[in-house]
């Protein structure tokens, strides 16, 4: 067979003309191109390598974009992007960054949603199906879920509702036997049972929820997939198609070490070995390392301490070896943030000292549990926020600057913002010892900052701002990572003979009114936080000082879903560089 | 058999001595006492009448409080309270208000949590079980879930994790064949199948999730329940006990009309007919009426308009008759707020005009969906907040003053706060016509306020404050229901010759900076909102005006989980009566 020129694939119409052998050739070439790009560029390696055939088969059988496919999480849609008009972004290094890592309606009519959080595709697709039914449409509606996202509560809610549609509704469950790390939970035992019985076993979760059920054992075999998708196309009732795929297929190390190759930076194409091409400074210590080492120590010192993750142990620095070391004291509930928070509540109630870590953008999935089951019920659990920073993830679906506004306004939930790793450690040490209140500790940025001079406390329960430097007229209050920029601004100002007061607030949920009262006759108080201004810390200060003569200037981020922004440009746009802060302070002092 | 003196029941130890016939007598007397109290006091009628026997059997068999029972929702725990030391609150009218309507650790060691939102009990109990296992304990851990709460996503997350415990973990599913209204969703078809087969059928949802499974067909028969609970007591693995109970048992009209008698005010004990003993003014028009009538009109005018509820059609004013009238344009996804929001997103994407209504306190269960699937994806769905007010529900688990801080800080989500029913209607009329943005419309309080003089707009997409009265020096900005109190304050001040500027901001998510700029040289701007000050509307104003000479005073609620507060006292505590506002304004004008 002749080689296929991938760049000639402009839309799914171009693959629908192909024979099965040609499609196999296409899959092989697409996988090679994917590997080439991923080895240079990094990305979601395993999920995409495993879905090449399924994505080809879906677009081959279904009449996209008239038929509608909603991809859950959508980090597994690189093959989808390749055959829906964006091939160049995978074949031409100069265009590698033309596309985002997720479906994006701004890029293509084949992308229905910008999706980066898991588990929502079934409910979203149910809405599309209902819209179709109410308008008398005939198109197929397909939700593609899996890669561990089935454990999220909204997936069940969507399945539960979708079962009642009574019309065409196709849920493709991509069962690659993994979450980001290994799978946890009762449903995965059922998936295993179904795989081992070639789909014939009972009990069957999907039948129990009211779906027809089909199983494709060779989920990377194009002929099997096409046959099955043809069988369910235009079906008149809800059906689950369970496909058994190989995560990481085509990269032997990724097939073996699925966790490491779920998402990775550049690697050697032959061996899969990671390439460390980054500049030395980006190899600095990270908070996952600081956290994991500290938690292993705390868990050894006190067997009541446990560490909890919702499917992202790597974010917490707990690789396989550390999980082994932690033993029973490390708990992974799978991608199920609500359950993780409630588990922490139950553990705390039962006398343990739980510490649960979340990516900033994902903890918002459990707001109700934070509010009701933790804060209202005063359970002394500790929650650590990772990537809660403008310097965290910069995809619009994974932004890390909403958590202050989200959590610091919940009554009784103490929100601590350490400024450096020493303070981060001290706050965690205190939090796992106390048993009176729930505590959130936010890692300051992604790369660990050290400040050996930081003044640490034995007790962080009460709001107590540290006046690090006593000046006059102008006060700079820098929360978390922003403290460092404020301190640098204070240095700049000092060189100009302007001595400002520099404050580390530590606590973002309750104001230290005594300290704020001492600033009432200042010319200006400038706050800076590593989060949106709206609903955040600075606005509390502005409100408290609203009747005082002092000016209040709040620095922070705009209330926007920014996408793949440049970190430095954003910092400048927000006036958050030390030089800008110094200029703002000087202007306010006049 | 002799009558039992209910007031002699001080703890479960007192019932453990009883014979089965005595327990039956106890159940009969407890039900009679419950009916007596409920007929006078109102409350969750159906759920409690159905659970009398199950609660007795649980405390009879399990060694509470050493064995631990977590009741989901916990609105069905009146019988539990009766036999755990709080009988008087059900037998002595003078003590009817001694207990809350939910489990409450402040009342009893038998109450593990203050729970009022649904679906969390399984995950919480899993935490308790895990804490037990890690500490080598031997007690039984029991989660009691049901009455429609199984459809919430966190219930599935909890079941999924709980299945992996591998130790004693007992989930009692109270299947009364109902949610608040009728049940919806695929899982309920399975429950029906299981009921109809006496628990023998496949597929079986619980087995599919990894649980052992037992079924009690006569879930109001004490002997059957006791036998089953004894059989699973001290079991060494996770098991579901599915009990088939009669919601409303003992009150014929409640057995028949389960929806009406889920929660009701006082009723005639003989007939069940509602008693209207309230003062005439509380019989005023309510927003559920205004909303339902308006939506029926909108749905008739435009068949693309649909109304969505997550298991609380009554809150939206959609009784059975109106649901019938709306037909396919009314959708109940069951208690599943995340799915409801995503369904709205899918419907909007599919060209429909969805309007979903939520109780303020419940919408927080879908924050991630509001953020990601609605706002980030710019889907033109409309969300209506009910009881979002200090004058809404006053149980600590159902407070209605956190939603402004929660939703108004999400980028791109327009948050509208009408001040009266005319404005509420106009905003909804606009919202279902536009197709560019997601919109939240918050009902102003619970009882409809009318203001025929209100200035309505054709387009509410842009922030445009209405200056209702132009004064000087002092501006009163009253959001939503607070506008009325502000207007009254302005009247009081006018009588004293003080002419203030009175503003209706309409929009709480984006500032009308032009109007605010015009206030920079005022003496004071006073904001008032029907929600917590922290993270809310007023603090945005304070921040924006932070550099201007004008004083800013933010009025609103404290960041606290208040419980069963007195409305008037709270209003006074917050300085939100018209007279107080007028005094504050006068003081600020000096």
PDB file of N, CA and C in Angstrom, chain A residues 363-433:
ATOM      1  N   UNK A 363     -10.480  21.405  42.743  1.00  0.00           N
ATOM      2  CA  UNK A 363     -11.138  21.389  44.063  1.00  0.00           C
ATOM      3  C   UNK A 363     -12.511  22.040  44.000  1.00  0.00           C
ATOM      4  N   UNK A 364     -12.732  22.888  42.990  1.00  0.00           N
ATOM      5  CA  UNK A 364     -14.033  23.542  42.878  1.00  0.00           C
ATOM      6  C   UNK A 364     -15.145  22.541  42.595  1.00  0.00           C
ATOM      7  N   UNK A 365     -14.781  21.330  42.240  1.00  0.00           N
ATOM      8  CA  UNK A 365     -15.792  20.298  41.996  1.00  0.00           C
ATOM      9  C   UNK A 365     -16.423  19.820  43.294  1.00  0.00           C
ATOM     10  N   UNK A 366     -15.844  20.210  44.412  1.00  0.00           N
ATOM     11  CA  UNK A 366     -16.343  19.723  45.705  1.00  0.00           C
ATOM     12  C   UNK A 366     -16.769  20.872  46.612  1.00  0.00           C
ATOM     13  N   UNK A 367     -17.180  21.986  46.022  1.00  0.00           N
ATOM     14  CA  UNK A 367     -17.518  23.147  46.850  1.00  0.00           C
ATOM     15  C   UNK A 367     -18.562  22.805  47.917  1.00  0.00           C
ATOM     16  N   UNK A 368     -19.595  22.102  47.523  1.00  0.00           N
ATOM     17  CA  UNK A 368     -20.672  21.792  48.470  1.00  0.00           C
ATOM     18  C   UNK A 368     -20.154  20.981  49.654  1.00  0.00           C
ATOM     19  N   UNK A 369     -19.222  20.091  49.388  1.00  0.00           N
ATOM     20  CA  UNK A 369     -18.650  19.272  50.470  1.00  0.00           C
ATOM     21  C   UNK A 369     -17.761  20.115  51.377  1.00  0.00           C
ATOM     22  N   UNK A 370     -16.993  21.029  50.795  1.00  0.00           N
ATOM     23  CA  UNK A 370     -16.208  21.943  51.621  1.00  0.00           C
ATOM     24  C   UNK A 370     -17.122  22.750  52.537  1.00  0.00           C
ATOM     25  N   UNK A 371     -18.213  23.236  51.947  1.00  0.00           N
ATOM     26  CA  UNK A 371     -19.123  24.083  52.706  1.00  0.00           C
ATOM     27  C   UNK A 371     -19.873  23.296  53.781  1.00  0.00           C
ATOM     28  N   UNK A 372     -20.519  22.202  53.374  1.00  0.00           N
ATOM     29  CA  UNK A 372     -21.431  21.514  54.285  1.00  0.00           C
ATOM     30  C   UNK A 372     -20.734  20.489  55.176  1.00  0.00           C
ATOM     31  N   UNK A 373     -19.972  19.626  54.563  1.00  0.00           N
ATOM     32  CA  UNK A 373     -19.490  18.451  55.295  1.00  0.00           C
ATOM     33  C   UNK A 373     -18.178  18.727  56.028  1.00  0.00           C
ATOM     34  N   UNK A 374     -17.497  19.779  55.617  1.00  0.00           N
ATOM     35  CA  UNK A 374     -16.262  20.165  56.291  1.00  0.00           C
ATOM     36  C   UNK A 374     -16.478  21.398  57.172  1.00  0.00           C
ATOM     37  N   UNK A 375     -16.835  22.520  56.569  1.00  0.00           N
ATOM     38  CA  UNK A 375     -16.858  23.781  57.315  1.00  0.00           C
ATOM     39  C   UNK A 375     -18.029  23.830  58.301  1.00  0.00           C
ATOM     40  N   UNK A 376     -19.237  23.619  57.807  1.00  0.00           N
ATOM     41  CA  UNK A 376     -20.402  23.645  58.697  1.00  0.00           C
ATOM     42  C   UNK A 376     -20.223  22.655  59.837  1.00  0.00           C
ATOM     43  N   UNK A 377     -19.660  21.506  59.535  1.00  0.00           N
ATOM     44  CA  UNK A 377     -19.492  20.473  60.555  1.00  0.00           C
ATOM     45  C   UNK A 377     -18.152  20.544  61.283  1.00  0.00           C
ATOM     46  N   UNK A 378     -17.381  21.596  60.988  1.00  0.00           N
ATOM     47  CA  UNK A 378     -16.155  21.902  61.739  1.00  0.00           C
ATOM     48  C   UNK A 378     -15.200  20.715  61.844  1.00  0.00           C
ATOM     49  N   UNK A 379     -15.009  19.997  60.764  1.00  0.00           N
ATOM     50  CA  UNK A 379     -14.124  18.839  60.817  1.00  0.00           C
ATOM     51  C   UNK A 379     -12.678  19.253  60.566  1.00  0.00           C
ATOM     52  N   UNK A 380     -11.764  18.868  61.453  1.00  0.00           N
ATOM     53  CA  UNK A 380     -10.376  19.309  61.352  1.00  0.00           C
ATOM     54  C   UNK A 380      -9.587  18.541  60.285  1.00  0.00           C
ATOM     55  N   UNK A 381      -9.964  18.749  59.056  1.00  0.00           N
ATOM     56  CA  UNK A 381      -9.216  18.177  57.942  1.00  0.00           C
ATOM     57  C   UNK A 381      -8.394  19.288  57.306  1.00  0.00           C
ATOM     58  N   UNK A 382      -7.322  18.893  56.650  1.00  0.00           N
ATOM     59  CA  UNK A 382      -6.448  19.861  55.990  1.00  0.00           C
ATOM     60  C   UNK A 382      -6.500  19.644  54.481  1.00  0.00           C
ATOM     61  N   UNK A 383      -6.556  20.733  53.745  1.00  0.00           N
ATOM     62  CA  UNK A 383      -6.615  20.662  52.288  1.00  0.00           C
ATOM     63  C   UNK A 383      -5.487  21.490  51.701  1.00  0.00           C
ATOM     64  N   UNK A 384      -4.756  20.886  50.808  1.00  0.00           N
ATOM     65  CA  UNK A 384      -3.632  21.583  50.197  1.00  0.00           C
ATOM     66  C   UNK A 384      -3.952  21.858  48.731  1.00  0.00           C
ATOM     67  N   UNK A 385      -3.771  23.116  48.348  1.00  0.00           N
ATOM     68  CA  UNK A 385      -4.065  23.540  46.984  1.00  0.00           C
ATOM     69  C   UNK A 385      -2.765  23.579  46.188  1.00  0.00           C
ATOM     70  N   UNK A 386      -2.709  22.826  45.108  1.00  0.00           N
ATOM     71  CA  UNK A 386      -1.549  22.842  44.214  1.00  0.00           C
ATOM     72  C   UNK A 386      -1.884  23.652  42.956  1.00  0.00           C
ATOM     73  N   UNK A 387      -0.873  24.308  42.418  1.00  0.00           N
ATOM     74  CA  UNK A 387      -1.040  25.122  41.215  1.00  0.00           C
ATOM     75  C   UNK A 387      -2.101  26.203  41.407  1.00  0.00           C
ATOM     76  N   UNK A 388      -2.299  26.633  42.623  1.00  0.00           N
ATOM     77  CA  UNK A 388      -3.201  27.750  42.862  1.00  0.00           C
ATOM     78  C   UNK A 388      -2.404  29.019  42.667  1.00  0.00           C
ATOM     79  N   UNK A 389      -2.241  29.406  41.422  1.00  0.00           N
ATOM     80  CA  UNK A 389      -1.318  30.504  41.117  1.00  0.00           C
ATOM     81  C   UNK A 389      -1.466  30.917  39.670  1.00  0.00           C
ATOM     82  N   UNK A 390      -1.187  32.182  39.396  1.00  0.00           N
ATOM     83  CA  UNK A 390      -1.109  32.619  37.997  1.00  0.00           C
ATOM     84  C   UNK A 390       0.069  31.954  37.294  1.00  0.00           C
ATOM     85  N   UNK A 391       0.976  31.386  38.081  1.00  0.00           N
ATOM     86  CA  UNK A 391       2.114  30.688  37.496  1.00  0.00           C
ATOM     87  C   UNK A 391       1.888  29.172  37.470  1.00  0.00           C
ATOM     88  N   UNK A 392       0.634  28.771  37.621  1.00  0.00           N
ATOM     89  CA  UNK A 392       0.291  27.354  37.532  1.00  0.00           C
ATOM     90  C   UNK A 392      -0.063  26.980  36.102  1.00  0.00           C
ATOM     91  N   UNK A 393      -1.099  26.151  35.934  1.00  0.00           N
ATOM     92  CA  UNK A 393      -1.492  25.733  34.590  1.00  0.00           C
ATOM     93  C   UNK A 393      -2.145  26.915  33.869  1.00  0.00           C
ATOM     94  N   UNK A 394      -1.905  27.034  32.579  1.00  0.00           N
ATOM     95  CA  UNK A 394      -2.449  28.190  31.866  1.00  0.00           C
ATOM     96  C   UNK A 394      -3.446  27.837  30.772  1.00  0.00           C
ATOM     97  N   UNK A 395      -3.970  26.623  30.795  1.00  0.00           N
ATOM     98  CA  UNK A 395      -5.105  26.311  29.917  1.00  0.00           C
ATOM     99  C   UNK A 395      -6.374  26.891  30.536  1.00  0.00           C
ATOM    100  N   UNK A 396      -7.255  27.375  29.701  1.00  0.00           N
ATOM    101  CA  UNK A 396      -8.466  28.027  30.218  1.00  0.00           C
ATOM    102  C   UNK A 396      -9.296  27.099  31.100  1.00  0.00           C
ATOM    103  N   UNK A 397      -9.140  25.797  30.890  1.00  0.00           N
ATOM    104  CA  UNK A 397      -9.897  24.816  31.671  1.00  0.00           C
ATOM    105  C   UNK A 397      -9.219  24.453  32.993  1.00  0.00           C
ATOM    106  N   UNK A 398      -8.004  24.923  33.220  1.00  0.00           N
ATOM    107  CA  UNK A 398      -7.235  24.488  34.389  1.00  0.00           C
ATOM    108  C   UNK A 398      -6.650  25.658  35.171  1.00  0.00           C
ATOM    109  N   UNK A 399      -7.272  26.801  35.080  1.00  0.00           N
ATOM    110  CA  UNK A 399      -6.710  27.998  35.699  1.00  0.00           C
ATOM    111  C   UNK A 399      -6.676  27.880  37.220  1.00  0.00           C
ATOM    112  N   UNK A 400      -5.643  28.436  37.810  1.00  0.00           N
ATOM    113  CA  UNK A 400      -5.446  28.277  39.248  1.00  0.00           C
ATOM    114  C   UNK A 400      -5.635  29.549  40.039  1.00  0.00           C
ATOM    115  N   UNK A 401      -6.478  30.442  39.568  1.00  0.00           N
ATOM    116  CA  UNK A 401      -6.627  31.685  40.333  1.00  0.00           C
ATOM    117  C   UNK A 401      -8.050  31.987  40.776  1.00  0.00           C
ATOM    118  N   UNK A 402      -8.846  30.958  40.896  1.00  0.00           N
ATOM    119  CA  UNK A 402     -10.201  31.172  41.411  1.00  0.00           C
ATOM    120  C   UNK A 402     -10.394  30.637  42.835  1.00  0.00           C
ATOM    121  N   UNK A 403      -9.432  29.905  43.352  1.00  0.00           N
ATOM    122  CA  UNK A 403      -9.682  29.200  44.612  1.00  0.00           C
ATOM    123  C   UNK A 403      -9.740  30.104  45.838  1.00  0.00           C
ATOM    124  N   UNK A 404      -9.031  31.236  45.816  1.00  0.00           N
ATOM    125  CA  UNK A 404      -9.130  32.130  46.986  1.00  0.00           C
ATOM    126  C   UNK A 404     -10.563  32.638  47.112  1.00  0.00           C
ATOM    127  N   UNK A 405     -11.097  33.159  45.999  1.00  0.00           N
ATOM    128  CA  UNK A 405     -12.471  33.677  46.037  1.00  0.00           C
ATOM    129  C   UNK A 405     -13.466  32.573  46.388  1.00  0.00           C
ATOM    130  N   UNK A 406     -13.164  31.369  45.957  1.00  0.00           N
ATOM    131  CA  UNK A 406     -14.096  30.262  46.173  1.00  0.00           C
ATOM    132  C   UNK A 406     -14.121  29.804  47.627  1.00  0.00           C
ATOM    133  N   UNK A 407     -12.949  29.564  48.194  1.00  0.00           N
ATOM    134  CA  UNK A 407     -12.894  28.915  49.508  1.00  0.00           C
ATOM    135  C   UNK A 407     -12.790  29.887  50.677  1.00  0.00           C
ATOM    136  N   UNK A 408     -12.203  31.057  50.453  1.00  0.00           N
ATOM    137  CA  UNK A 408     -11.973  31.950  51.601  1.00  0.00           C
ATOM    138  C   UNK A 408     -13.260  32.599  52.085  1.00  0.00           C
ATOM    139  N   UNK A 409     -14.343  32.459  51.324  1.00  0.00           N
ATOM    140  CA  UNK A 409     -15.618  33.032  51.748  1.00  0.00           C
ATOM    141  C   UNK A 409     -16.547  32.020  52.412  1.00  0.00           C
ATOM    142  N   UNK A 410     -16.037  30.820  52.662  1.00  0.00           N
ATOM    143  CA  UNK A 410     -16.835  29.817  53.373  1.00  0.00           C
ATOM    144  C   UNK A 410     -16.627  30.009  54.875  1.00  0.00           C
ATOM    145  N   UNK A 411     -17.703  30.170  55.629  1.00  0.00           N
ATOM    146  CA  UNK A 411     -17.559  30.386  57.076  1.00  0.00           C
ATOM    147  C   UNK A 411     -16.781  29.265  57.748  1.00  0.00           C
ATOM    148  N   UNK A 412     -15.852  29.645  58.611  1.00  0.00           N
ATOM    149  CA  UNK A 412     -15.191  28.636  59.434  1.00  0.00           C
ATOM    150  C   UNK A 412     -14.107  27.847  58.748  1.00  0.00           C
ATOM    151  N   UNK A 413     -13.867  28.125  57.489  1.00  0.00           N
ATOM    152  CA  UNK A 413     -12.802  27.418  56.768  1.00  0.00           C
ATOM    153  C   UNK A 413     -11.584  28.338  56.736  1.00  0.00           C
ATOM    154  N   UNK A 414     -10.550  27.968  57.463  1.00  0.00           N
ATOM    155  CA  UNK A 414      -9.352  28.804  57.551  1.00  0.00           C
ATOM    156  C   UNK A 414      -8.544  28.676  56.276  1.00  0.00           C
ATOM    157  N   UNK A 415      -8.272  29.792  55.618  1.00  0.00           N
ATOM    158  CA  UNK A 415      -7.528  29.770  54.358  1.00  0.00           C
ATOM    159  C   UNK A 415      -6.163  30.402  54.591  1.00  0.00           C
ATOM    160  N   UNK A 416      -5.129  29.578  54.540  1.00  0.00           N
ATOM    161  CA  UNK A 416      -3.769  30.058  54.777  1.00  0.00           C
ATOM    162  C   UNK A 416      -2.994  30.154  53.463  1.00  0.00           C
ATOM    163  N   UNK A 417      -2.256  31.238  53.326  1.00  0.00           N
ATOM    164  CA  UNK A 417      -1.447  31.448  52.126  1.00  0.00           C
ATOM    165  C   UNK A 417       0.013  31.634  52.536  1.00  0.00           C
ATOM    166  N   UNK A 418       0.748  30.541  52.636  1.00  0.00           N
ATOM    167  CA  UNK A 418       2.165  30.672  52.968  1.00  0.00           C
ATOM    168  C   UNK A 418       2.904  31.391  51.840  1.00  0.00           C
ATOM    169  N   UNK A 419       4.018  32.014  52.211  1.00  0.00           N
ATOM    170  CA  UNK A 419       4.774  32.796  51.229  1.00  0.00           C
ATOM    171  C   UNK A 419       5.999  32.044  50.719  1.00  0.00           C
ATOM    172  N   UNK A 420       6.326  30.932  51.374  1.00  0.00           N
ATOM    173  CA  UNK A 420       7.534  30.200  51.004  1.00  0.00           C
ATOM    174  C   UNK A 420       7.419  28.783  51.560  1.00  0.00           C
ATOM    175  N   UNK A 421       8.376  27.940  51.208  1.00  0.00           N
ATOM    176  CA  UNK A 421       8.241  26.544  51.603  1.00  0.00           C
ATOM    177  C   UNK A 421       8.368  26.353  53.110  1.00  0.00           C
ATOM    178  N   UNK A 422       9.188  27.181  53.766  1.00  0.00           N
ATOM    179  CA  UNK A 422       9.323  27.047  55.222  1.00  0.00           C
ATOM    180  C   UNK A 422       7.985  27.320  55.910  1.00  0.00           C
ATOM    181  N   UNK A 423       7.301  28.342  55.425  1.00  0.00           N
ATOM    182  CA  UNK A 423       6.005  28.680  56.022  1.00  0.00           C
ATOM    183  C   UNK A 423       4.954  27.627  55.662  1.00  0.00           C
ATOM    184  N   UNK A 424       5.019  27.151  54.447  1.00  0.00           N
ATOM    185  CA  UNK A 424       4.122  26.072  54.000  1.00  0.00           C
ATOM    186  C   UNK A 424       4.258  24.863  54.934  1.00  0.00           C
ATOM    187  N   UNK A 425       5.483  24.490  55.219  1.00  0.00           N
ATOM    188  CA  UNK A 425       5.732  23.345  56.090  1.00  0.00           C
ATOM    189  C   UNK A 425       5.227  23.616  57.511  1.00  0.00           C
ATOM    190  N   UNK A 426       5.497  24.812  58.008  1.00  0.00           N
ATOM    191  CA  UNK A 426       5.079  25.141  59.381  1.00  0.00           C
ATOM    192  C   UNK A 426       3.561  25.126  59.511  1.00  0.00           C
ATOM    193  N   UNK A 427       2.905  25.641  58.493  1.00  0.00           N
ATOM    194  CA  UNK A 427       1.437  25.667  58.539  1.00  0.00           C
ATOM    195  C   UNK A 427       0.869  24.251  58.508  1.00  0.00           C
ATOM    196  N   UNK A 428       1.461  23.400  57.681  1.00  0.00           N
ATOM    197  CA  UNK A 428       1.000  22.009  57.639  1.00  0.00           C
ATOM    198  C   UNK A 428       1.305  21.294  58.957  1.00  0.00           C
ATOM    199  N   UNK A 429       2.482  21.539  59.504  1.00  0.00           N
ATOM    200  CA  UNK A 429       2.829  20.909  60.791  1.00  0.00           C
ATOM    201  C   UNK A 429       1.806  21.286  61.859  1.00  0.00           C
ATOM    202  N   UNK A 430       1.454  22.576  61.884  1.00  0.00           N
ATOM    203  CA  UNK A 430       0.449  23.003  62.853  1.00  0.00           C
ATOM    204  C   UNK A 430      -0.904  22.372  62.546  1.00  0.00           C
ATOM    205  N   UNK A 431      -1.284  22.395  61.281  1.00  0.00           N
ATOM    206  CA  UNK A 431      -2.642  21.980  60.928  1.00  0.00           C
ATOM    207  C   UNK A 431      -2.904  20.514  61.270  1.00  0.00           C
ATOM    208  N   UNK A 432      -1.929  19.644  61.050  1.00  0.00           N
ATOM    209  CA  UNK A 432      -2.195  18.228  61.342  1.00  0.00           C
ATOM    210  C   UNK A 432      -2.169  17.946  62.842  1.00  0.00           C
ATOM    211  N   UNK A 433      -1.693  18.919  63.627  1.00  0.00           N
ATOM    212  CA  UNK A 433      -1.698  18.722  65.087  1.00  0.00           C
ATOM    213  C   UNK A 433      -2.976  19.222  65.732  1.00  0.00           C
TER     214      UNK A 433
END
